PDB file of C-alpha atoms and ligand atoms in Angstrom:
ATOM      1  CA  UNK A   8      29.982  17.967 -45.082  1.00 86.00           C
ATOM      2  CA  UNK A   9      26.675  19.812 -45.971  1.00 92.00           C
ATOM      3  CA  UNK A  10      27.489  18.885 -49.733  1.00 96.00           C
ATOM      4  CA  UNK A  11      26.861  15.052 -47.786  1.00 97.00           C
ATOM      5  CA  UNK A  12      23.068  16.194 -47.290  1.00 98.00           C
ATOM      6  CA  UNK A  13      19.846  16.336 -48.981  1.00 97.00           C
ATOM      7  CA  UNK A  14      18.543  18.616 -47.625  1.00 97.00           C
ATOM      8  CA  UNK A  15      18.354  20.226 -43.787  1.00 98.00           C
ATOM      9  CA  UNK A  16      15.448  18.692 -41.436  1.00 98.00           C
ATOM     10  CA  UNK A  17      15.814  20.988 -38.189  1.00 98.00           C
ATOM     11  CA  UNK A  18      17.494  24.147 -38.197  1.00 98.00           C
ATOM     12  CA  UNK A  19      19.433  25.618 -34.962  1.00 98.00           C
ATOM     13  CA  UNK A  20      16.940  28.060 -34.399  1.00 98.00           C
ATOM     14  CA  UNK A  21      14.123  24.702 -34.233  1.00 98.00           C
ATOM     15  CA  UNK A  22      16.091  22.585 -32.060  1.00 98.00           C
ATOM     16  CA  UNK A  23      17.283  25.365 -29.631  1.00 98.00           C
ATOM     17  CA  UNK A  24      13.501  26.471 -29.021  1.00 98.00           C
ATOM     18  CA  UNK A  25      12.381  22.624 -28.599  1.00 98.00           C
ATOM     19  CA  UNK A  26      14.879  21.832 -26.372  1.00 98.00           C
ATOM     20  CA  UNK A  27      14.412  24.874 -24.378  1.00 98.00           C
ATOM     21  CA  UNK A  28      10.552  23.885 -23.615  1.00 98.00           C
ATOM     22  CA  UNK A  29      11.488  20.277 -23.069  1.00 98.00           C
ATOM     23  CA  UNK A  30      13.952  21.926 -20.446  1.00 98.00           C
ATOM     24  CA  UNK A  31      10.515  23.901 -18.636  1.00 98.00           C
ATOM     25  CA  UNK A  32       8.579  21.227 -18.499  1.00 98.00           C
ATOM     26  CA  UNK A  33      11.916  18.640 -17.120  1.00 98.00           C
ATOM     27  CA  UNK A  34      12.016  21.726 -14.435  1.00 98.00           C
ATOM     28  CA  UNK A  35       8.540  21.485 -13.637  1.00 98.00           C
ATOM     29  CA  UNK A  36       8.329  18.130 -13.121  1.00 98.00           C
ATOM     30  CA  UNK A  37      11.145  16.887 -11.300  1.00 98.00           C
ATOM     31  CA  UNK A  38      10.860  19.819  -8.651  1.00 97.00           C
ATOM     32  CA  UNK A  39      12.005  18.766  -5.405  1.00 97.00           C
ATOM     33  CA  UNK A  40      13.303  15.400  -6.867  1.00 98.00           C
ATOM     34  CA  UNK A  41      16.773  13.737  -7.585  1.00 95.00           C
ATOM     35  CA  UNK A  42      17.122  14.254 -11.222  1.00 98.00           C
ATOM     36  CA  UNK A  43      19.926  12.194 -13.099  1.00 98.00           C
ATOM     37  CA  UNK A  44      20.271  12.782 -16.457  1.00 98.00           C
ATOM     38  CA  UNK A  45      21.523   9.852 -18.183  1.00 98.00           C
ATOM     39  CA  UNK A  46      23.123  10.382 -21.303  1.00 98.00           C
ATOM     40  CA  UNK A  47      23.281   7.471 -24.336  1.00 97.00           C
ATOM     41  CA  UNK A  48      27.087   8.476 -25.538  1.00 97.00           C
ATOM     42  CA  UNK A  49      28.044   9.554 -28.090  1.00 96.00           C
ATOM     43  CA  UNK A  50      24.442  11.012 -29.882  1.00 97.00           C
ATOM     44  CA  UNK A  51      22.990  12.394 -26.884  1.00 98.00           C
ATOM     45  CA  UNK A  52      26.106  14.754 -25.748  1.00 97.00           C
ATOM     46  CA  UNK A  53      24.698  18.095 -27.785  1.00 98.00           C
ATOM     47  CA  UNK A  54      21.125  17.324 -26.934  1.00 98.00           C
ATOM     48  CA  UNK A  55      22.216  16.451 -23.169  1.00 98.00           C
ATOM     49  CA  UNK A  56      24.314  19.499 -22.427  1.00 97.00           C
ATOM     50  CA  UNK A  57      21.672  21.761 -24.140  1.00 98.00           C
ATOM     51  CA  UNK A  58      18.875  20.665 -21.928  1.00 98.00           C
ATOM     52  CA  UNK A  59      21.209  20.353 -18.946  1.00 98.00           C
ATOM     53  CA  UNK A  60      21.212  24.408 -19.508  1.00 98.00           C
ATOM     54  CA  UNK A  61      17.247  24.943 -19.830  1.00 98.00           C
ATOM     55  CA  UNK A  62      16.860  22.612 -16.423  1.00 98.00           C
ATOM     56  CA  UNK A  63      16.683  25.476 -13.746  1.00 98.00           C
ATOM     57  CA  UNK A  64      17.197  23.074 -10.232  1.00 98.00           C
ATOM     58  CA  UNK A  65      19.714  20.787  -9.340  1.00 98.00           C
ATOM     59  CA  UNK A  66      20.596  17.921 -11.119  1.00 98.00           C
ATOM     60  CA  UNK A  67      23.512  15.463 -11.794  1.00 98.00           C
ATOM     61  CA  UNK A  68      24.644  13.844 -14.958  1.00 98.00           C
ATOM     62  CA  UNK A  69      26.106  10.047 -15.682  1.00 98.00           C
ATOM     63  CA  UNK A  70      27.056   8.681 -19.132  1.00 98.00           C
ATOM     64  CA  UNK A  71      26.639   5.181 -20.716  1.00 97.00           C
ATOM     65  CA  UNK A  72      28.174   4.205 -23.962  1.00 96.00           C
ATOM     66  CA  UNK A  73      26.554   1.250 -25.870  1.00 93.00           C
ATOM     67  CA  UNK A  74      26.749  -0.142 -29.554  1.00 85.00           C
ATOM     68  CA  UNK A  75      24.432  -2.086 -31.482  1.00 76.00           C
ATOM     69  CA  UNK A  76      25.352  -0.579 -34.919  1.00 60.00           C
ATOM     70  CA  UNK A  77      28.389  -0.767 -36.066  1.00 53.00           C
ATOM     71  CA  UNK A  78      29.111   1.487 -39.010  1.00 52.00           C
ATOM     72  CA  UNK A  79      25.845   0.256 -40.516  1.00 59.00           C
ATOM     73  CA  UNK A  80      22.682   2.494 -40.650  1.00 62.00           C
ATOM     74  CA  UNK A  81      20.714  -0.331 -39.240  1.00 64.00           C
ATOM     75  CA  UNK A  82      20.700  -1.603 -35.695  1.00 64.00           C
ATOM     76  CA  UNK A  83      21.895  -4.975 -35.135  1.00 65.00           C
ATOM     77  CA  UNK A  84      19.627  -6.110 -32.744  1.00 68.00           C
ATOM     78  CA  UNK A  85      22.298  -6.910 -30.046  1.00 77.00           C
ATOM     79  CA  UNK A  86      22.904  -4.452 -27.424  1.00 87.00           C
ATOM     80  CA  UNK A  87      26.313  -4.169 -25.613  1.00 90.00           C
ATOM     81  CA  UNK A  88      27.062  -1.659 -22.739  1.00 93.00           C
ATOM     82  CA  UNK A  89      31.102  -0.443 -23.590  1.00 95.00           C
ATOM     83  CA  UNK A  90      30.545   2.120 -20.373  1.00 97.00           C
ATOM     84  CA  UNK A  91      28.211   1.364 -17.410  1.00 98.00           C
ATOM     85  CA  UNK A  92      27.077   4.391 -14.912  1.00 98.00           C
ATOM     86  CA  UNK A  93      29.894   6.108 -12.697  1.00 98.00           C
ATOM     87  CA  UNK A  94      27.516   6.234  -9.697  1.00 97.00           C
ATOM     88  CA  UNK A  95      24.784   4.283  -7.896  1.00 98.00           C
ATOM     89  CA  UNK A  96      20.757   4.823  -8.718  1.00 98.00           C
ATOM     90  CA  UNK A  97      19.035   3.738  -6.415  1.00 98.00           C
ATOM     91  CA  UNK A  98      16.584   6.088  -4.957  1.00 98.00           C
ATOM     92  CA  UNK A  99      17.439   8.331  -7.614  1.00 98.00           C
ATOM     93  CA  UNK A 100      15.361  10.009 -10.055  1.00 98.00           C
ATOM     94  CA  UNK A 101      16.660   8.742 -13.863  1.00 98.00           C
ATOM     95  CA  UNK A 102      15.905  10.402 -17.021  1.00 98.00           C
ATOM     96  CA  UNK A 103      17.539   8.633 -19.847  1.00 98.00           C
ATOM     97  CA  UNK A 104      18.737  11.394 -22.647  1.00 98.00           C
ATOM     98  CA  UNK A 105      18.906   9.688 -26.042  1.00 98.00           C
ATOM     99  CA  UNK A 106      19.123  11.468 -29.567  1.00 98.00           C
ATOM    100  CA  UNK A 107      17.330   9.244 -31.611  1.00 97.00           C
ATOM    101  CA  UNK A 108      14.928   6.501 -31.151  1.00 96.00           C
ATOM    102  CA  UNK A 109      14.715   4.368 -33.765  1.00 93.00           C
ATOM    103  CA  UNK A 110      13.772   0.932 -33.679  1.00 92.00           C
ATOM    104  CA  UNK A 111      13.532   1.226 -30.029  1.00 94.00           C
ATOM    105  CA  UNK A 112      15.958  -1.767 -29.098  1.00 92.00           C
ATOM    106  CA  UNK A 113      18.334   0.337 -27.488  1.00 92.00           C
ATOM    107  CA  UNK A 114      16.411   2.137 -25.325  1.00 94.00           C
ATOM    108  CA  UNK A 115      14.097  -1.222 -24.081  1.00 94.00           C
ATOM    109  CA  UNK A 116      17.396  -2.757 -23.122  1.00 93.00           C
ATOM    110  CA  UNK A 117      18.942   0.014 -20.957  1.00 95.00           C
ATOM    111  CA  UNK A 118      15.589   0.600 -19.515  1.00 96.00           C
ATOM    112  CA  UNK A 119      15.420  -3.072 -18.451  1.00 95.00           C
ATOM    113  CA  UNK A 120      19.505  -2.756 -17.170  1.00 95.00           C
ATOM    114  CA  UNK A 121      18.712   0.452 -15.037  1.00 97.00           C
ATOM    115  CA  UNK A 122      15.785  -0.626 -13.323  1.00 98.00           C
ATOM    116  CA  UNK A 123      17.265  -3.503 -12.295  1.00 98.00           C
ATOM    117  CA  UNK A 124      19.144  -1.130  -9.622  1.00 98.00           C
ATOM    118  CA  UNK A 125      16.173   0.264  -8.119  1.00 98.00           C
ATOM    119  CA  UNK A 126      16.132   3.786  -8.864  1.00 98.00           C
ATOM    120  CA  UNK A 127      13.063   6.289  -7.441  1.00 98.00           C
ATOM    121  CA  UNK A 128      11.839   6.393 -11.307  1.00 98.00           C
ATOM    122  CA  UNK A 129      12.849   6.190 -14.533  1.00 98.00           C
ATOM    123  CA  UNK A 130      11.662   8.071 -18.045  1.00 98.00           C
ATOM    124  CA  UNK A 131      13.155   8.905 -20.935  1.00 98.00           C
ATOM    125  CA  UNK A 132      13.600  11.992 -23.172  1.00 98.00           C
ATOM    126  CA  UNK A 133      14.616  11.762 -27.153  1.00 98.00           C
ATOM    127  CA  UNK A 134      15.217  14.552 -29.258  1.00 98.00           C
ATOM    128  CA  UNK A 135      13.821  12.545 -32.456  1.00 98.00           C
ATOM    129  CA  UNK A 136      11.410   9.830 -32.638  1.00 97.00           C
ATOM    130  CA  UNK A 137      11.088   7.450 -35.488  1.00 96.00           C
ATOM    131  CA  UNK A 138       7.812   5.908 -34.882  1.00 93.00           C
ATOM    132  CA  UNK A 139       7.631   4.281 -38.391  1.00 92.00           C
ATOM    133  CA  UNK A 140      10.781   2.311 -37.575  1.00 89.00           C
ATOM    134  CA  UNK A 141       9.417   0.824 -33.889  1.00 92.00           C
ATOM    135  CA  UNK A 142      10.181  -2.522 -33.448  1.00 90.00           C
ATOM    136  CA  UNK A 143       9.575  -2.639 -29.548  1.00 93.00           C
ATOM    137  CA  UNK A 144       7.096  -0.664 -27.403  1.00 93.00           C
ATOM    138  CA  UNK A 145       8.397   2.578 -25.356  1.00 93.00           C
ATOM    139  CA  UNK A 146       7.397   4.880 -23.341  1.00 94.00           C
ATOM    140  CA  UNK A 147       8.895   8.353 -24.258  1.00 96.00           C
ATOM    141  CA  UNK A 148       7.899  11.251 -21.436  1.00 98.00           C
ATOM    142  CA  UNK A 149       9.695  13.905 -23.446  1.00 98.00           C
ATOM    143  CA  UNK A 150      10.147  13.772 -26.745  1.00 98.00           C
ATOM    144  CA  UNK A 151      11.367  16.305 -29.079  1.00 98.00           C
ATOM    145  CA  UNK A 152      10.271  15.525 -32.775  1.00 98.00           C
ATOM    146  CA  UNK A 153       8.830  12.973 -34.533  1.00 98.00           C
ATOM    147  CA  UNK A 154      10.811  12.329 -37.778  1.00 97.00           C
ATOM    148  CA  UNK A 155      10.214  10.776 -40.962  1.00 95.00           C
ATOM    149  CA  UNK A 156      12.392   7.370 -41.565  1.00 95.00           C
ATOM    150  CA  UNK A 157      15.617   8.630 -43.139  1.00 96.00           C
ATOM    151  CA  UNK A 158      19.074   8.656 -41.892  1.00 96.00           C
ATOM    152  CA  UNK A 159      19.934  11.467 -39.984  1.00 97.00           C
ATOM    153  CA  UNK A 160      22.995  13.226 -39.167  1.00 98.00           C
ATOM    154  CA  UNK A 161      24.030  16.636 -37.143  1.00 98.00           C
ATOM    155  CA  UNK A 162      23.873  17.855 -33.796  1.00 98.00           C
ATOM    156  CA  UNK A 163      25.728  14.955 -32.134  1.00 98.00           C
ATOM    157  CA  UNK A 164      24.172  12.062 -34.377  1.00 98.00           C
ATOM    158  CA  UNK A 165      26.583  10.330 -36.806  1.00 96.00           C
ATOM    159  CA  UNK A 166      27.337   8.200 -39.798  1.00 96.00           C
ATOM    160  CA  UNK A 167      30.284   6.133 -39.281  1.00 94.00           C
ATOM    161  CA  UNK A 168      31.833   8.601 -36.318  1.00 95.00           C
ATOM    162  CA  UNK A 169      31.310  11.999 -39.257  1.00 97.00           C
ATOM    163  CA  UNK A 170      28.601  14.648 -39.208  1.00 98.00           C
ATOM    164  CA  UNK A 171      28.639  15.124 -35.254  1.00 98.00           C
ATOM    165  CA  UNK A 172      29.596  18.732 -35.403  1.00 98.00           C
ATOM    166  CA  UNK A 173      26.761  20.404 -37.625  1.00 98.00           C
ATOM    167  CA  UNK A 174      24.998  22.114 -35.854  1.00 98.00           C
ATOM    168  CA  UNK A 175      21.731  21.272 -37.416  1.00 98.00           C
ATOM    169  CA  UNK A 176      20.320  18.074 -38.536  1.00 98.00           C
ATOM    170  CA  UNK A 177      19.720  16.966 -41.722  1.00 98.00           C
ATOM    171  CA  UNK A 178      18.934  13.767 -44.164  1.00 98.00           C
ATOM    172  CA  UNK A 179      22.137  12.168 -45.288  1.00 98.00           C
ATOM    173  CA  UNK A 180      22.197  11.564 -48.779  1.00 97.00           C
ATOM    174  CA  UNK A 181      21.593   7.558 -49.955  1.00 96.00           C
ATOM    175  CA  UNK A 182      24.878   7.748 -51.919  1.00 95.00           C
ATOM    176  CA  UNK A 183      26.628   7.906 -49.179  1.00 95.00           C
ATOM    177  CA  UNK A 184      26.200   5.096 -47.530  1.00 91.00           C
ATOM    178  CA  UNK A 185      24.430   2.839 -49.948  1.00 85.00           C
TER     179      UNK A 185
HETATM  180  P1  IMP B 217      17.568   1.804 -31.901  1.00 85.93           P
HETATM  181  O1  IMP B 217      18.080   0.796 -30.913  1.00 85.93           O
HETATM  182  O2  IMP B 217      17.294   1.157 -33.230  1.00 85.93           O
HETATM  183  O3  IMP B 217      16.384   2.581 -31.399  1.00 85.93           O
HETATM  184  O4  IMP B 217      18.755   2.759 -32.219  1.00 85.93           O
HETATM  185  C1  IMP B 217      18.997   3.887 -31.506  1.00 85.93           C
HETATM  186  C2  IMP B 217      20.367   4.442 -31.805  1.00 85.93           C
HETATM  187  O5  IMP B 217      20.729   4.252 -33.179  1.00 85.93           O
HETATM  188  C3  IMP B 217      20.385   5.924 -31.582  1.00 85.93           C
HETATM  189  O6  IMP B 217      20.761   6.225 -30.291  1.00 85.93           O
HETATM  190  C4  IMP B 217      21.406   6.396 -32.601  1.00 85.93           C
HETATM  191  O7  IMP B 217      22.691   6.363 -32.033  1.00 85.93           O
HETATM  192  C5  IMP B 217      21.314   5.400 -33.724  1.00 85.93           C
HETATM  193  N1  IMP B 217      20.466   5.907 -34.818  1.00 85.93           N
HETATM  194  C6  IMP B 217      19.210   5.547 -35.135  1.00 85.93           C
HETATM  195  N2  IMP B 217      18.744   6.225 -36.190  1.00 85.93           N
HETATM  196  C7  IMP B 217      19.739   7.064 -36.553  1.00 85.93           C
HETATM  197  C8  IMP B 217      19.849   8.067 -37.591  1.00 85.93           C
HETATM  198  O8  IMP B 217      18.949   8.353 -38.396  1.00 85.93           O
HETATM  199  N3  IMP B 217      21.047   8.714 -37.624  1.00 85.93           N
HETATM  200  C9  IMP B 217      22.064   8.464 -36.769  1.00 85.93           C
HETATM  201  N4  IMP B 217      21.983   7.563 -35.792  1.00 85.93           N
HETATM  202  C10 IMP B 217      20.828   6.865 -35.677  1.00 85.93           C
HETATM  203 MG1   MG B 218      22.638   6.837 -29.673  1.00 85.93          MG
END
């Protein structure tokens, strides 16, 4: 797999730190509140159980699972939910746990779904931003990196269902999926 990669973005040793400070702060602020952490499947699950670890008071977690890529490395646009929310939200607390955002179409459509049902409030924290690739306006509350535009890969993000399991991330070589 790392033969796949040009060379290594965020190391473990990065990506544990950030994501135990993005933990502190989730701790600090949602004191006394009831936190949901809402994770995008299948990116968000090493990013959402990490942080889930670094949160220090109660807090429940839900899953959605939507596609608008494909196997492509560009999103299609069209968003479709393939797993809605186990439980209710209303008067709940949301934080929606993506990996990546990238041209932000995802993440404006859930937001739009969710809030629909009411909850108490609703943010959302990314482990990696691509602000160069924006096509809609977001608000991100917790964000840990802003990335350069290149495909990315490692630590739950994939190309074409591979590259889940590094533990790092890194920039997937052009040749291999151009
Ligand atoms: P958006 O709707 O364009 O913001 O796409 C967001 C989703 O696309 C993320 O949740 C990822 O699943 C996927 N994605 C975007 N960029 C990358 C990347 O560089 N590597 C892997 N997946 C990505
Ligand atoms: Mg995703």
């Amino acid at each position: 797999m790392i033969k796949d990669l040009k060379e290594i973005l965020l190391d473990e040793k990065k990506i544990k730190e950030k994501v135990k400070e993005l933990g502190k702060r989730i701790t600090r602020d949602y004191e006394g509140k009831e936190l949901v952490l809402v994770g995008v499947l299948k990116g968000s699950v090493m990013f959402m159980s990490d942080l889930m670890k670094n949160i220090e008071i109660p807090c429940c977690m839900d899953f959605m699972a939507v596609s608008s890529y494909g196997a492509a490395t560009e999103s299609s646009g069209i968003v479709r939910i393939l797993k809605d929310l186990d439980y209710p939200i209303e008067g709940k607390d949301i934080l929606i746990v993506e990996d990546i955002i990238d041209s932000g179409i995802t993440l404006k459509y859930l937001l739009e779904y969710l809030k629909a049902r009411k909850p108490s409030s609703i943010e959302v924290a990314c482990l990696l931003n691509k602000p160069e690739r924006r096509r809609v306006e977001i608000e991100v509350k917790y964000q840990g990196f802003e990335v350069p535009d290149h495909f990315l890969v490692g630590y739950g993000l994939d190309y074409a269902e591979r590259y889940r399991n590094l533990p790092f991330i890194g920039i997937l070589k052009e040749e291999v999926y151009k």
